[in-house]
CSV table of C-alpha atoms in Angstrom, one decimal:
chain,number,residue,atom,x,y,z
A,1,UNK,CA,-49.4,54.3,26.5
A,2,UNK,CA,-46.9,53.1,24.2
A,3,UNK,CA,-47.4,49.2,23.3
A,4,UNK,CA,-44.7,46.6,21.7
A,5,UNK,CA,-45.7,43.3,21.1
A,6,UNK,CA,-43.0,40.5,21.2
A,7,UNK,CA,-43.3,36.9,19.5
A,8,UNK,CA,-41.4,34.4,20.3
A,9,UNK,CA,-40.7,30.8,21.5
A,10,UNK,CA,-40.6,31.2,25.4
A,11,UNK,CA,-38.8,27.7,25.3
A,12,UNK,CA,-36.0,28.3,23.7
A,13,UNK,CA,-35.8,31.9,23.6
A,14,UNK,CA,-37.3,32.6,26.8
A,15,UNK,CA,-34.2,34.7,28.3
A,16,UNK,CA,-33.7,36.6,25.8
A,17,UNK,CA,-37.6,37.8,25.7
A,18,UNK,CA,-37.2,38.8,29.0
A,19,UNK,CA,-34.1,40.6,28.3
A,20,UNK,CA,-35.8,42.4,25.7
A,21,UNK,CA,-39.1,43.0,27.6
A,22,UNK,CA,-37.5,44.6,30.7
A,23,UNK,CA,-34.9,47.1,27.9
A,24,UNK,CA,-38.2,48.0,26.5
A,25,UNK,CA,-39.8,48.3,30.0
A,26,UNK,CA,-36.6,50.9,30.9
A,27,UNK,CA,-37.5,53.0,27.6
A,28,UNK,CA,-40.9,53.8,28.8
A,29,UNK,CA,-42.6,51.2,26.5
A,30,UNK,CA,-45.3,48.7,27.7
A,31,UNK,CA,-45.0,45.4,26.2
A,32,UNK,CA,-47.5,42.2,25.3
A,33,UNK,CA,-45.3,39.0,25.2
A,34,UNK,CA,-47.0,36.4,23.1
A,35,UNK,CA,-45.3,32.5,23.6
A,36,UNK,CA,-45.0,30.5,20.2
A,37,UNK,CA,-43.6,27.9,21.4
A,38,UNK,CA,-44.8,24.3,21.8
A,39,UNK,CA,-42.3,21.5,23.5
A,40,UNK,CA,-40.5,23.0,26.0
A,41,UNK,CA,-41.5,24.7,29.4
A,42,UNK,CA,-41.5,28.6,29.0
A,43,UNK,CA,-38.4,30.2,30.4
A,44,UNK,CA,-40.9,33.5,31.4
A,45,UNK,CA,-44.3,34.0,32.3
A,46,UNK,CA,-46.3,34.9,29.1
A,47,UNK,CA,-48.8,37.7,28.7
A,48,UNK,CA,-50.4,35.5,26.1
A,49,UNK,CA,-49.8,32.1,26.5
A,50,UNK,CA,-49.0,29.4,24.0
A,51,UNK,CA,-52.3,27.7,24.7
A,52,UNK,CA,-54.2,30.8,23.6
A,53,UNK,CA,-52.1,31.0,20.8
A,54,UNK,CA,-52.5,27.4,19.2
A,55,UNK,CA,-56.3,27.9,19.6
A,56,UNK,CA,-56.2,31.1,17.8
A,57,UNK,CA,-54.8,28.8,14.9
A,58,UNK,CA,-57.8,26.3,15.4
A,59,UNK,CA,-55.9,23.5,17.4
A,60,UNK,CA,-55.2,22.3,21.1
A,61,UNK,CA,-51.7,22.5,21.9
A,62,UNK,CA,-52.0,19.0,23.0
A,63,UNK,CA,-52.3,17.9,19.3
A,64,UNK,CA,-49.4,19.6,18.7
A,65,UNK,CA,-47.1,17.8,20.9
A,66,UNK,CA,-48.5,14.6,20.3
A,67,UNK,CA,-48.6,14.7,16.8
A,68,UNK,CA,-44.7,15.6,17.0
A,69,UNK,CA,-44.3,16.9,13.5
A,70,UNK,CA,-42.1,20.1,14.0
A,71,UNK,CA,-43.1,21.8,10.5
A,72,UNK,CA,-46.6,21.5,10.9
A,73,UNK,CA,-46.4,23.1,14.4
A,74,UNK,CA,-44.1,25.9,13.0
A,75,UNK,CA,-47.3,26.0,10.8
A,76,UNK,CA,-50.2,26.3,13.4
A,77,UNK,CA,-48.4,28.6,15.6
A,78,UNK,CA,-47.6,30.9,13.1
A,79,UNK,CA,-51.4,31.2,12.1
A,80,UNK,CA,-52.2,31.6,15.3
A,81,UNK,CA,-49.6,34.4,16.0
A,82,UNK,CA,-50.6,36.0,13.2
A,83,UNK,CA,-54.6,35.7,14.3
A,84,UNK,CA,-53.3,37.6,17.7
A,85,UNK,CA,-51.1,40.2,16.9
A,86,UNK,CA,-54.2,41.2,14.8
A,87,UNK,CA,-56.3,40.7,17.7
A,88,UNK,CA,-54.3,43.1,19.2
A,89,UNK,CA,-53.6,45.3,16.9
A,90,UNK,CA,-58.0,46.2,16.6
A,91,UNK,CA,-57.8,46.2,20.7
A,92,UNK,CA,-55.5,49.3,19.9
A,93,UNK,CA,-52.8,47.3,22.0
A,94,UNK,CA,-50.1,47.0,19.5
A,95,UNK,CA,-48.1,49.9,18.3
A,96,UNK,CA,-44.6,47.6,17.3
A,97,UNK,CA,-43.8,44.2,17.6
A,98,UNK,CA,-40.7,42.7,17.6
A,99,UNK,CA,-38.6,39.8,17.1
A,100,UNK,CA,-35.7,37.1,17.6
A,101,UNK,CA,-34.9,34.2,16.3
A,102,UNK,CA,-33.7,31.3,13.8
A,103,UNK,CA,-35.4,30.0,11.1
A,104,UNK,CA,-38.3,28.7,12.4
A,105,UNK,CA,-39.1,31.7,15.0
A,106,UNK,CA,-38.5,34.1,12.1
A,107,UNK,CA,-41.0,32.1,9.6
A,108,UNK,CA,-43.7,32.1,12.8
A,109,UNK,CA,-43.0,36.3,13.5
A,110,UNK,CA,-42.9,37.4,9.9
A,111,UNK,CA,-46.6,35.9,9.3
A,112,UNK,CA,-47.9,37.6,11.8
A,113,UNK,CA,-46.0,41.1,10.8
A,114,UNK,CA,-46.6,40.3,7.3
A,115,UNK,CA,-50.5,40.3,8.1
A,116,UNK,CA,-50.1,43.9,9.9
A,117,UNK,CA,-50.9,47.3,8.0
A,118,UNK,CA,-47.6,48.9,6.3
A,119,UNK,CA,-46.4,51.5,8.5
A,120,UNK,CA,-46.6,49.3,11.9
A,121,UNK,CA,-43.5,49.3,13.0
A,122,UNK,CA,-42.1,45.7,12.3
A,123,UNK,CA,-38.1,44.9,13.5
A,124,UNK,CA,-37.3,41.1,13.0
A,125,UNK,CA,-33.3,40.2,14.7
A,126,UNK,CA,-32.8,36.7,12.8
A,127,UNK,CA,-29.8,34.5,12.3
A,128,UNK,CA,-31.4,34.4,8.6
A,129,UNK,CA,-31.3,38.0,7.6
A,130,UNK,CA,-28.1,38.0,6.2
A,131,UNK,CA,-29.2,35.7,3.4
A,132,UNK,CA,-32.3,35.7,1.2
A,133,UNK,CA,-34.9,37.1,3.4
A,134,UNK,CA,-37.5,37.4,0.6
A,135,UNK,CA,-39.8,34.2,2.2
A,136,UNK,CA,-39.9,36.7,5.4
A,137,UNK,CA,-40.3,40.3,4.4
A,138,UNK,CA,-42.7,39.7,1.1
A,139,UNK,CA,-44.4,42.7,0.2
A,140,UNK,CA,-44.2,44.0,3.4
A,141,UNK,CA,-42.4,46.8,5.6
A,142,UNK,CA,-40.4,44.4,7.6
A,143,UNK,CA,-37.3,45.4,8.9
A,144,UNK,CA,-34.8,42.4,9.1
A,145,UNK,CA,-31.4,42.7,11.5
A,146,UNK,CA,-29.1,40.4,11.5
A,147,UNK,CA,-28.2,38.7,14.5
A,148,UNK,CA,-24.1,38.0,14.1
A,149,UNK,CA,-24.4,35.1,16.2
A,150,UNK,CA,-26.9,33.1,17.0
A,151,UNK,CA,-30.1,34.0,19.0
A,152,UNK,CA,-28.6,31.6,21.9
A,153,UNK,CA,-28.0,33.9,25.5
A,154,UNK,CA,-27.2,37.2,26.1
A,155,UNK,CA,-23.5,37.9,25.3
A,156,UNK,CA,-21.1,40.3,24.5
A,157,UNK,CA,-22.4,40.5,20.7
A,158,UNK,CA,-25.7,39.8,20.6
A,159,UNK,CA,-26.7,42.3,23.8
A,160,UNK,CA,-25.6,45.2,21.7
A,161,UNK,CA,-27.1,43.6,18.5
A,162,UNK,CA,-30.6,43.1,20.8
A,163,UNK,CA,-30.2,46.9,22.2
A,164,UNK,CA,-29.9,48.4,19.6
A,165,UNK,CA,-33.1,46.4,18.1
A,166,UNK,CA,-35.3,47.4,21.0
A,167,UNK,CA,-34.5,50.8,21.1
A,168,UNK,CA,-35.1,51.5,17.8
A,169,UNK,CA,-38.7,49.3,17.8
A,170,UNK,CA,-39.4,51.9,20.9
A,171,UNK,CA,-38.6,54.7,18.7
A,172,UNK,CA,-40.8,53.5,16.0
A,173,UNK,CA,-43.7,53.2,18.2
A,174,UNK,CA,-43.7,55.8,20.2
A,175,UNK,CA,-43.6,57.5,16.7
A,176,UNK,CA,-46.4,55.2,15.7
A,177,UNK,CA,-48.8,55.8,18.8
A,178,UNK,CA,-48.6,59.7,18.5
A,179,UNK,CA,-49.1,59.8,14.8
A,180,UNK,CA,-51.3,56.8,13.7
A,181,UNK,CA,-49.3,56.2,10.3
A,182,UNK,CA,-50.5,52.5,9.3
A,183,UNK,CA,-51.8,52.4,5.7
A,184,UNK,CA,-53.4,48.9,4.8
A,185,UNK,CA,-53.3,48.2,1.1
A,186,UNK,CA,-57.1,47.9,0.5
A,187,UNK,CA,-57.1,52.0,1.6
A,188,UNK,CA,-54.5,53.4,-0.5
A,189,UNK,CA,-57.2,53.5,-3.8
A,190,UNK,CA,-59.1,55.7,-1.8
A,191,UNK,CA,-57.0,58.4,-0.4
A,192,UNK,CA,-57.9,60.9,-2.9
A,193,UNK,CA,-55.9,61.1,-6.3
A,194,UNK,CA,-55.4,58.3,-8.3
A,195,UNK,CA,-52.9,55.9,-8.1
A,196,UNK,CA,-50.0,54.7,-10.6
A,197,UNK,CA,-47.9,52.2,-10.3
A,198,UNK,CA,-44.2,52.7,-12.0
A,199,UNK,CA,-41.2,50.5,-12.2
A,200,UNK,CA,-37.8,51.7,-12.1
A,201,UNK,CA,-34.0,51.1,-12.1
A,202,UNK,CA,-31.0,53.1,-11.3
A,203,UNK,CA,-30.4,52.7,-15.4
A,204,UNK,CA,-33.8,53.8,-15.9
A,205,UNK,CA,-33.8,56.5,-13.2
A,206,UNK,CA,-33.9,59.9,-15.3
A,207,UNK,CA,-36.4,58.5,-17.8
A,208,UNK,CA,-38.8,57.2,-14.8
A,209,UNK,CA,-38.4,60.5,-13.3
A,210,UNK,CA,-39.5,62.4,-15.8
A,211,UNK,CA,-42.9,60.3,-16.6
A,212,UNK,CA,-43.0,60.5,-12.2
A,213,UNK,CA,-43.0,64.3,-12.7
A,214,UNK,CA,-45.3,64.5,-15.7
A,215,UNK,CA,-48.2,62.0,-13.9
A,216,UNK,CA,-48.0,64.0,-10.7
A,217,UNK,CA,-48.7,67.0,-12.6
A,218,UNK,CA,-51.5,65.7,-14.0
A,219,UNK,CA,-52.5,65.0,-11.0
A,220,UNK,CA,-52.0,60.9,-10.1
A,221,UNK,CA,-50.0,59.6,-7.3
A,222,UNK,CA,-46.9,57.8,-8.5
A,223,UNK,CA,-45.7,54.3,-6.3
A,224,UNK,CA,-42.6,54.0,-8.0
A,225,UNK,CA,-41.1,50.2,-7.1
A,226,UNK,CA,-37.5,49.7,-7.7
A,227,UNK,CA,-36.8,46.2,-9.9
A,228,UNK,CA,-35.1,44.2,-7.1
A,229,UNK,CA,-37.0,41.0,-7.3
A,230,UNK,CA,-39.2,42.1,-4.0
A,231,UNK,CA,-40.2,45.6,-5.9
A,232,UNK,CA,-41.3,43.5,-8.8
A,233,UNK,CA,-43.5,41.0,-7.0
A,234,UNK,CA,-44.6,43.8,-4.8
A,235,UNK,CA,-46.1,45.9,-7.9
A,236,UNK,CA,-48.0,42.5,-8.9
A,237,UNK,CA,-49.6,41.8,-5.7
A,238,UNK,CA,-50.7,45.4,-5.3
A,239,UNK,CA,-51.5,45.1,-9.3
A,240,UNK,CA,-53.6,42.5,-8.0
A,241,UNK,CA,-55.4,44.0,-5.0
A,242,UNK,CA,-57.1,46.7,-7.6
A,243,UNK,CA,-55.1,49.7,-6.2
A,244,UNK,CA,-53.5,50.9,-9.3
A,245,UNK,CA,-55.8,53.3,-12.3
A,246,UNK,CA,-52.7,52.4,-14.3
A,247,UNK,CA,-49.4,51.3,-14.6
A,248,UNK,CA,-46.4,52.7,-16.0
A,249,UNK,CA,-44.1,49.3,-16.2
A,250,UNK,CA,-40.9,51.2,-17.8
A,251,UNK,CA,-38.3,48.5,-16.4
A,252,UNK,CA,-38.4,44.9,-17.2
A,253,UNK,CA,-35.0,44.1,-15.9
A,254,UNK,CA,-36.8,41.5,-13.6
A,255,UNK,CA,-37.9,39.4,-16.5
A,256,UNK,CA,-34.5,39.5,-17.9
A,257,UNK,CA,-33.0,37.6,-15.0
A,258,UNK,CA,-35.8,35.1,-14.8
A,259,UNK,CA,-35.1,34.2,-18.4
A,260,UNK,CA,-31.2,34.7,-17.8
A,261,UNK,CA,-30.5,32.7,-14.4
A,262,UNK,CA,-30.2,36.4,-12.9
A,263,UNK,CA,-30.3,37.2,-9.1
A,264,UNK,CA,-33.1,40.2,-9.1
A,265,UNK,CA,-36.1,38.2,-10.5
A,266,UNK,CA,-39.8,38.7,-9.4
A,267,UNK,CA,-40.5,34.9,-10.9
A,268,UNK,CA,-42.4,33.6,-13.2
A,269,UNK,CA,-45.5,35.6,-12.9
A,270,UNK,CA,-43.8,39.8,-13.3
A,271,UNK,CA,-45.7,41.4,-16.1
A,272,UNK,CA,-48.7,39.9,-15.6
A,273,UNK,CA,-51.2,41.2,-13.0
A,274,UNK,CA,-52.4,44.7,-15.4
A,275,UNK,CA,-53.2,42.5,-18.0
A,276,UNK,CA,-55.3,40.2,-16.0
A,277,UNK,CA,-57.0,42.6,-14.1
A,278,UNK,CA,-58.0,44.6,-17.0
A,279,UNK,CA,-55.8,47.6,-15.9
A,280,UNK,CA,-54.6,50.2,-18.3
A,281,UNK,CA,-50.7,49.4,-18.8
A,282,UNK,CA,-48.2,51.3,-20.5
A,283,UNK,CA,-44.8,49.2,-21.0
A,284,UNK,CA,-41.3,49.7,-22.2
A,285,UNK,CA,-38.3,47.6,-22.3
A,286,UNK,CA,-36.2,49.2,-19.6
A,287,UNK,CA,-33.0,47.4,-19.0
A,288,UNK,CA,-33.5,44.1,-20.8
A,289,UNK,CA,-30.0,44.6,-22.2
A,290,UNK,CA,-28.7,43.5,-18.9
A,291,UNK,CA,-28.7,40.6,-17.0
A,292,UNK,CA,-27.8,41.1,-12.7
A,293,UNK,CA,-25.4,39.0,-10.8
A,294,UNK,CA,-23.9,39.3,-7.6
A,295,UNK,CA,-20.3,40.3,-6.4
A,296,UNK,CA,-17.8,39.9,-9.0
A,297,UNK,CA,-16.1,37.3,-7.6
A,298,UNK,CA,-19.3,35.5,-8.0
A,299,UNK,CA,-20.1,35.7,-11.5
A,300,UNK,CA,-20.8,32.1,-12.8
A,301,UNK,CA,-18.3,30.4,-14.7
A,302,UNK,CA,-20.8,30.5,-17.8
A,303,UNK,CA,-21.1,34.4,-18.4
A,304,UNK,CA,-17.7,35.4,-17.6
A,305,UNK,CA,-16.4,36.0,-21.1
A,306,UNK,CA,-19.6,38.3,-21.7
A,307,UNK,CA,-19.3,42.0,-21.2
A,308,UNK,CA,-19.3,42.3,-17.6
A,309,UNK,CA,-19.2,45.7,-15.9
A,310,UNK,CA,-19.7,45.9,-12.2
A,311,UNK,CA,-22.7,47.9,-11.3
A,312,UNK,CA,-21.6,48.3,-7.6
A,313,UNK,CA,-19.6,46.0,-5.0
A,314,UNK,CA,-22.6,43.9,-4.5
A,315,UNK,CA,-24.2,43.6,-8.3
A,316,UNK,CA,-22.1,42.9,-11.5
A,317,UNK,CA,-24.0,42.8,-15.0
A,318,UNK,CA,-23.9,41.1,-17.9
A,319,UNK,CA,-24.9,42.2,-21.6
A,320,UNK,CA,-27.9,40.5,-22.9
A,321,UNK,CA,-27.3,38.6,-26.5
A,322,UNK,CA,-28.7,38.8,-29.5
A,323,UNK,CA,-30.4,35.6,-29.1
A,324,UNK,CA,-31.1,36.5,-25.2
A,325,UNK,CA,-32.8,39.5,-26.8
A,326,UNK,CA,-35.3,37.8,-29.4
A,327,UNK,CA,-36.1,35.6,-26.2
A,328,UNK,CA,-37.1,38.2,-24.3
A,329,UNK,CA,-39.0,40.6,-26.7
A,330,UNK,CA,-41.0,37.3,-27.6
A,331,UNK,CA,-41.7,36.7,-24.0
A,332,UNK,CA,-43.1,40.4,-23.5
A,333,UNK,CA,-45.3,40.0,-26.2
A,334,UNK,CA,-46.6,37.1,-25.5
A,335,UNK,CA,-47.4,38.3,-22.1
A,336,UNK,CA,-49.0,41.4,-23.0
A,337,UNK,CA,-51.2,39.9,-26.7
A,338,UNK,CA,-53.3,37.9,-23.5
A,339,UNK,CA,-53.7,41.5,-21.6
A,340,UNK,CA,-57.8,42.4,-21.5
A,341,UNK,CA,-57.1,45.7,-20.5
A,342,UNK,CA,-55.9,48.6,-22.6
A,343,UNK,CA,-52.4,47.9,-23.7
A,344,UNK,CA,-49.4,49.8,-25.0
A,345,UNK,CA,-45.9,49.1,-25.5
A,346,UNK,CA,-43.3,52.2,-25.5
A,347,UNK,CA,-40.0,51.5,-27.9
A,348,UNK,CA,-37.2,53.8,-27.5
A,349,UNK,CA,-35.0,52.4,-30.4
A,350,UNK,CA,-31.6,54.2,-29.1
A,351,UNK,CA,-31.5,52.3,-26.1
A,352,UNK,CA,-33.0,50.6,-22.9
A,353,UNK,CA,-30.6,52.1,-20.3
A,354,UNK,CA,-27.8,54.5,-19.0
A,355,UNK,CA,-25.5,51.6,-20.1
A,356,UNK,CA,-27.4,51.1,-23.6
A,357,UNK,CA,-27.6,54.5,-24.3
A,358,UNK,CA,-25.3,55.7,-27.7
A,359,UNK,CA,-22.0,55.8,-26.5
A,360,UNK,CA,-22.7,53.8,-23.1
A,361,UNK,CA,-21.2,50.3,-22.8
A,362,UNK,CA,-23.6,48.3,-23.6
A,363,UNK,CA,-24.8,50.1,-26.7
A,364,UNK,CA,-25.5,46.9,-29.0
A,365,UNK,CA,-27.8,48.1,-31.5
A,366,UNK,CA,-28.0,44.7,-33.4
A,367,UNK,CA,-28.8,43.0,-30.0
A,368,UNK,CA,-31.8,45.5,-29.0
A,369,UNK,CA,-33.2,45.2,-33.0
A,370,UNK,CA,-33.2,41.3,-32.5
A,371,UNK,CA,-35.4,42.7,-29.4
A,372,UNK,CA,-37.7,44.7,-31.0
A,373,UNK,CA,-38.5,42.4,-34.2
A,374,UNK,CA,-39.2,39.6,-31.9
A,375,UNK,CA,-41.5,42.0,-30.2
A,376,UNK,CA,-43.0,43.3,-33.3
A,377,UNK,CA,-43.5,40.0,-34.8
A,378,UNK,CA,-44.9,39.0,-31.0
A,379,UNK,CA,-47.8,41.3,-30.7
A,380,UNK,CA,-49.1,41.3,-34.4
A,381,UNK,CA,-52.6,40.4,-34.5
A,382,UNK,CA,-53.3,41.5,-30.9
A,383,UNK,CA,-54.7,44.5,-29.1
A,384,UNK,CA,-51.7,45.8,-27.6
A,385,UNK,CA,-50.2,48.5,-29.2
A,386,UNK,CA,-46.5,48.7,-30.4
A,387,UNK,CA,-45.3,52.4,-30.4
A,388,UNK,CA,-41.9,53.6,-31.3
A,389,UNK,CA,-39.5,56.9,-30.3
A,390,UNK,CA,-36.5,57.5,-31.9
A,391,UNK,CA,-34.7,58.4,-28.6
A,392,UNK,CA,-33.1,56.2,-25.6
A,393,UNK,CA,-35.6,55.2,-22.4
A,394,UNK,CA,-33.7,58.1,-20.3
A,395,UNK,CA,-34.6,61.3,-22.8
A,396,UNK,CA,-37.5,62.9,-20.5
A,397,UNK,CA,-39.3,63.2,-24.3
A,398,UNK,CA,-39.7,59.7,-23.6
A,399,UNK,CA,-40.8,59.4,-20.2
A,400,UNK,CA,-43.6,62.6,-20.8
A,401,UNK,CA,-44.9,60.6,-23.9
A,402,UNK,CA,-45.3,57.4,-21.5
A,403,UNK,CA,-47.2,58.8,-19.3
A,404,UNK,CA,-49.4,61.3,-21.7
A,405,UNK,CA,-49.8,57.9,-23.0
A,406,UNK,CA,-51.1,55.9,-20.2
A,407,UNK,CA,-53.1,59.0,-18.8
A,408,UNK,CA,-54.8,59.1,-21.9
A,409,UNK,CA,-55.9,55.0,-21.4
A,410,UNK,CA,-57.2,55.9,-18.3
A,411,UNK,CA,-59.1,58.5,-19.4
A,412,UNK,CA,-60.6,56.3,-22.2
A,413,UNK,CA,-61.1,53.6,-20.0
A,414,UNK,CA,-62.3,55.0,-16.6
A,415,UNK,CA,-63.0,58.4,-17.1
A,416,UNK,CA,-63.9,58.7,-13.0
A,417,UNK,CA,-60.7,57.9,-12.2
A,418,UNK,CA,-58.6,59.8,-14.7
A,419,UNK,CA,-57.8,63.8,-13.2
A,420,UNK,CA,-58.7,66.4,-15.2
A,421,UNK,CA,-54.8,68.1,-15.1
């Protein structure tokens, strides 16, 4: 039996749950409909109940109503949704869950698939997913549809939009039942060889690759998380769990629009979580001679006589500046001289990306020098070392000596954990 859970508020989005339930119901699925709602009287009957729901989260739904503060019910239901779907998921009764809904439906849902093991199927339909849905997904395998219209009755847009979200949450867990894939985080240091985290761009793409190529030889599994904002705070928080032997953090790019007023940054904290932990961490400066914006119609009225070059229809760069530059090396180095962990940083004095490679637009060798003294000038005095290549980031020389690099720390620091390739 094939098992998708859906969450919702049964008030307000009570038809459309049972619209959903009986398309589910014609694909062969079984369903468990949890009710998160709290004013309102539920449109359908509920297979868990909003009662049971608010007293998973610790409260009587009573309090809730009386107390009439919407946020802080938004609050307690979502705890308690997340409480039950896990429920659920132990009771083996779970195999997908879906999702509709506006803002506050889609904060209440995403908790509870946030707290699920990646690889449960997870489909959100949200009026909200068109915008910024970092707050929902986190570091998580959510997967967000937008709704085109709002989540209001069934209609000749959003029954389509709704179908299609249904049959493809069926799919998924009828996958799911018959082949058990959900990994939680706190197993994937276990699963045999050890693991690497590595950061990458498409400007850092062939350079990544080839240290990829050269750790799985030696026998480590490579994550490889792509510097989008979400891959960079994703790589921390798994930094953070103690999954990682080492990390290979090649592309900083993140860091560069935190500093810059950038779209892609991981905030405040990127570059932090090896050195904390005490994890071996081999660094380079991987596009910090850009900074990412969106469309180019959109480019701020500030940067616009920079060099701009548009990246694709949705991201537009921006060259970094000298004084940008000496900003940034300074900031590296002054995250990694607190590291407690072995500590290297990887200079490829020709350049940081396809774009700041010899001959590439960006090329600005007085810019990435301002970049590197800072640096240099940064992390004199501390542990971490400062090692320089006379090639660009993307000659696989470069990327092979990264990771002979870092395998090396892990040998020296863990020896159990580094593989004898």
């Amino acid at each position: 039996m094939t098992i998708v859970v859906l969450v919702g508020t049964l008030d307000t989005k009570g038809v459309e749950y049972g619209w959903l339930r009986e398309r589910l119901r014609r694909a062969g699925v079984e369903t468990v409909l949890v009710d998160t709602g709290v004013m309102g009287e539920p449109r359908v009957p509920a297979d868990v109940t909003r009662e049971e729901v608010a007293r998973a989260a610790g409260v009587e739904l009573a309090e809730l109503r009386a107390a009439g503060d919407r946020g802080g019910a938004v609050t307690a239901m979502a705890r308690g949704a997340e409480r039950t779907v896990l429920r659920l998921h132990a009771e083996g009764r779970l195999h997908g869950v879906l999702a509709v809904g506006g803002s506050g439906g889609t904060s209440i849902a995403t908790r509870a698939m946030r707290a699920l093991p990646l690889g449960v199927p997870k489909v959100m339909v949200s009026s909200m997913a068109s915008g910024d849905v970092a707050p929902y997904v986190g570091s998580s395998d959510i997967a967000m549809m937008y709704s085109v219209v709002d989540v209001a009755g069934i209609n000749r847009v959003s029954a389509p939009v709704l179908a299609n979200a249904a049959d493809a949450v069926a799919g998924m867990a009828r996958g799911f039942a018959a082949a058990s894939r959900a990994v939680h985080p706190a197993d994937l240091g276990n699963a045999g060889r050890p693991l690497v985290a590595a950061s990458m761009a498409g400007v850092t793409t062939p350079g990544v690759d080839a240290a990829r190529e050269r750790l799985t030889g030696l026998g480590y599994e490579v994550l490889v998380f792509h510097t989008s904002g979400a891959g960079g705070r994703t790589l921390e928080s798994l930094v953070d769990q103690g999954l990682f032997a080492g990390v290979l953090d090649l592309t900083l790019s993140e860091i560069a629009d935190e500093l810059c007023g950038g779209i892609l940054t991981a905030g405040p904290d990127r570059l932090s979580a090896a050195g904390r932990r005490g994890v071996p961490q081999v660094v380079s400066l991987g596009a910090l001679d850009m900074v990412k914006f969106g469309p180019l119609a959109t480019l701020p009225e500030r940067v616009r006589y920079r060099r701009v070059k548009v990246h694709n229809p949705s991201i537009t760069v921006i060259r970094t500046t000298e004084a940008e530059c000496a900003r940034l090396g300074a900031l590296v180095a002054a995250k990694l001289r607190t590291a407690t962990g072995p500590t290297a940083v990887c200079v490829p004095l020709r350049g940081l990306s396809t774009l700041g490679a010899p001959g590439g637009a960006y090329h600005d060798p007085e810019a990435d020098r301002a970049l590197f003294g800072a640096l240099r000038a940064g992390l004199r005095g501390s542990a971490a070392e400062c090692v320089e290549y006379d090639t660009h980031i993307n000659d696989p020389v470069f990327g092979r000596a990264a990771a002979d690099r870092l395998h090396a720390m892990i040998g020296a620091h863990s020896p159990a954990l580094a593989p004898s390739g």
